[in-house]
Amino acid sequence: MNLRCSALTFRVVAVSASLLAMLSPAARAERLPKTVIPSHYALTLAPDIKAATFTGLETIDVDLKEPSKTITLNSAEIAFQSVTVEAAGKELTAAVTSDAEKEESTFTFPETLPAGPATLTVHYTGILNDKLRGFYLSKTDKRSYAVTQFESTDARRAYPSFDEPAFKATFDITLVIDKNDTAISNAPIASDTPGPDANKHTIKFDRTVKMSTYLVAFLVGDFQCTSGESDGVAIRVCGTPDKVALTNYGLGVAEWVLHYYDNYFGIHFPLKKLDLIAIPDFEAGAMENFGAITYRETDLLIDEKTATIEAKKNVSEVIAHEMAHQWFGDLVTMQWWDNIWLNEGFATWMETKPVAVMHPEWHIDQDDAAQLDGVLNLDAQPTTRAIRAKADTREEIEQMFDGISYGKAGAVLSMVEHYLGEETFRRGVHNYLAAHEYSNATAEDFWGAQTTTSGKPIDKIMGSLVAQTGVPILTFGKAADGRIDVSQHRFFLSPGIKPDPAQKWTLPVCFKADESGASCDILTPESTHLTLPKNAFVFANAGGAGYYRSTYTPEQYAAIVSNVETALKPTERISLIGDEWAQVRANTATVGDYLNLVGAVKNDESATVLDAALGSVGTIHARIASTDAERDALAAWIRSSFAPAYAKLPAPSLNDTPSAIEMRTTLFGTLAAAKDPAVLQQAREIAGKFLADPSSVDPNLGQTALGIAAIHGDSALFDKLQQVYETTTNPGLQEGALRLMASFEDSALARRALDYALTPKVRSQDAAIQFAIVMQTDKDRPMAWQYIKDHWDAIHALLSPELGNILVGSTSSFCSAAERDDVQQWFATHKVASADQGVKHAIERINGCIELRSLQENNLKQWLALQHSGQ
């Protein structure tokens, strides 16, 4: 499953939240006994889309490991009509008792069933809900669709099942649907026959391979598809009829990625076909159902003529993420949800590899380095968790789908690959998959395969990073005679938190080296020094792939900075920038030190490096500067530092490389944020042209300009954006227009955006994001927070657990004790399902802002004064 809500085509708004799947905060995902093992399901479902209900007929072949009068499985919102069992030549009828809290049903039989094979037959009914999970309704202006989302524990809402990942089985799926509709499922269609009445037809699918219940999918509606093929596998990209023209880009990506993965894994794609389906209402970014991957429309459907490079990257990487799961997650599945990182961490790491080969001009490795820096900051918060953690209840399971399982786990895999080398690591991956095909595995299985394949202590390295919370920081000291002193401890962004001195890791530390480029040594908990290769200066994160922070002596740091533009790769510069900002947060460096480093890279040729540097400058503006005078002085420095580079850029051309395009948009957006009058005027002019005819302007520049214009815009522009949102059939343009409606600084228009978010025109999957965007605006934040409280009942009714966490997380933009106390008191009495951790993190971030400002604001004033005096 992909966490991303989607790339916003007008402006990317990053919102992260744990993907939670609870419909009731009290629900618990109790473990089933291992005394009944399913092997095969035969499902016949007949959805009534207009009535929002369905009927089901199910048989389950099971093996009883011991005699029993009862069989317990999972169900939720299922009404049982009858349950029988055939065992040992007898047919018995069961009495059914259900426990809604445990989401379990127990079938009790009049006689004891013997150990051995048995077949359950279940007649039942269910609802097509509006909660974006289970078997649910997705709606457009013209009609409704019946679709599914089962991860992690919602297959039980569509069919009674042994709904745990280790209970793998095969599936025969049949759908009885309206005669003008079609259906898509995991396997190809085996037959399509009229009936059972004149207005219906019955579609039967081939038997699936052995797989977990949460990977089953079925979708009903008037979907239309574009077809292709790769390595003998039929591939389709599907959507609603009005959007089928936007499927070609995704199809090309999928064909490329499948061939790449066939070669990389050394295991051919295990199914005959692969469908990728865009769904109008979809809570997550995408879901890796085996052979029938489902997506949010903005993460699959794209118009190449109006899409930005960032939007193309997003669609490509989301497709690659979900397709990686077909091997790592579907073919081989974690034994239990505490190891979900085996699915999500691997897919996060893998998603950029085929895209980087497909588009070397995108310099994906630099994006990876920037993502790693964000993960290190996430893991250095006061409260974090280990990659593998307790996950017994539904709530605990769903909270595993977070930045740790995805980002940290992916980063650890990247570091291990960098240490071992790509081919050695690839062989370890192949050996792991080959050993566990169509089965389940654990973390120990994975790193055991890597240890055996490489002969290196990968079990110790990964074991220490998977089991422990937090980020290591390596402190380097004296270097002499080919050795360098080093110590390690846990790093916190907050200087008020003292680490446990006993906590240490086993890590590969890779130094830059003159001849080989990198030389790695293993740091153990007992190490006090490491082997140092020959190099003009000490830099302890060659390639920028290490999962640790680094700090150096003043002389070592000065040598690095003097070589930053000549001897460090872009990924290494991003790592250095991230380390220095982390030191500012921890109060071991000043904000002036950081801004001096930003000045040293102001002419960098990589837009990603500049983005990394300027992102924290934005934080300084929002979280350290507290007066208009400070912010104006900082903006003046930004203009004087970056306007010359922007002025040197040639005029936009159709022949511009992606790097040139991204550099122009980065500098353009930076100077606009710094209120450069000439750039603001340019933005208004370009935005007008782009709105009138999106094809008349480079979409990257046009959409950046429109985002700038919206911030400073008037009601006429708001009206135009609303018109785009309500009339376009392009999902990216539609969602982008909606997001920009929440970006206006004009308080009346910001309030109008909030009002609009509560109308039926805005899908529930989008509403909370609108509130979160307004909460990021300094001027409108107090108004937005009061609005949320004043309209709490209406807003709360729209919140799924994911959206609730997005809304809660938006309050972390506050930066005072009074605001912190208000947020804490509000959510103490106005609970949001599965958001207790979200509230805790929001409060921690507010406290972090208070602390950062108190420690660094005077440093900022002094540094700005020096710049003003010309020193």
PDB file of C-alpha atoms in Angstrom, residues 25 28 40 42 58 69 84 99 143 164 220 327 351 469 527 534 550 637 739 842 859:
ATOM      1  CA  PRO A  25     -12.105   2.732  17.856  1.00  0.00           C
ATOM      2  CA  ARG A  28      -9.656  -5.407  18.059  1.00  0.00           C
ATOM      3  CA  HIS A  40      -9.432 -22.677  -0.877  1.00  0.00           C
ATOM      4  CA  ALA A  42     -15.081 -20.185  -3.737  1.00  0.00           C
ATOM      5  CA  GLU A  58     -19.073 -18.909  -0.102  1.00  0.00           C
ATOM      6  CA  LYS A  69     -17.463 -28.660  17.543  1.00  0.00           C
ATOM      7  CA  THR A  84     -23.298 -25.741   6.883  1.00  0.00           C
ATOM      8  CA  ASP A  99     -18.566 -10.834  18.375  1.00  0.00           C
ATOM      9  CA  ARG A 143     -22.839   6.624 -11.265  1.00  0.00           C
ATOM     10  CA  GLU A 164      -4.678 -13.103   8.658  1.00  0.00           C
ATOM     11  CA  VAL A 220     -17.671  -3.629 -10.611  1.00  0.00           C
ATOM     12  CA  TRP A 327       6.939 -10.109  -5.496  1.00  0.00           C
ATOM     13  CA  GLU A 351      10.195   2.010  -6.260  1.00  0.00           C
ATOM     14  CA  THR A 469      14.249   3.045  18.017  1.00  0.00           C
ATOM     15  CA  SER A 527      34.283   0.374  18.390  1.00  0.00           C
ATOM     16  CA  LYS A 534      43.243   8.232   1.871  1.00  0.00           C
ATOM     17  CA  SER A 550      27.570  12.722  11.409  1.00  0.00           C
ATOM     18  CA  TRP A 637      19.105  37.911   2.110  1.00  0.00           C
ATOM     19  CA  ARG A 739      -5.679  22.488  -3.065  1.00  0.00           C
ATOM     20  CA  ALA A 842       1.614  17.263  17.161  1.00  0.00           C
ATOM     21  CA  ASN A 859      21.417  33.776  16.804  1.00  0.00           C
TER      22      ASN A 859
END
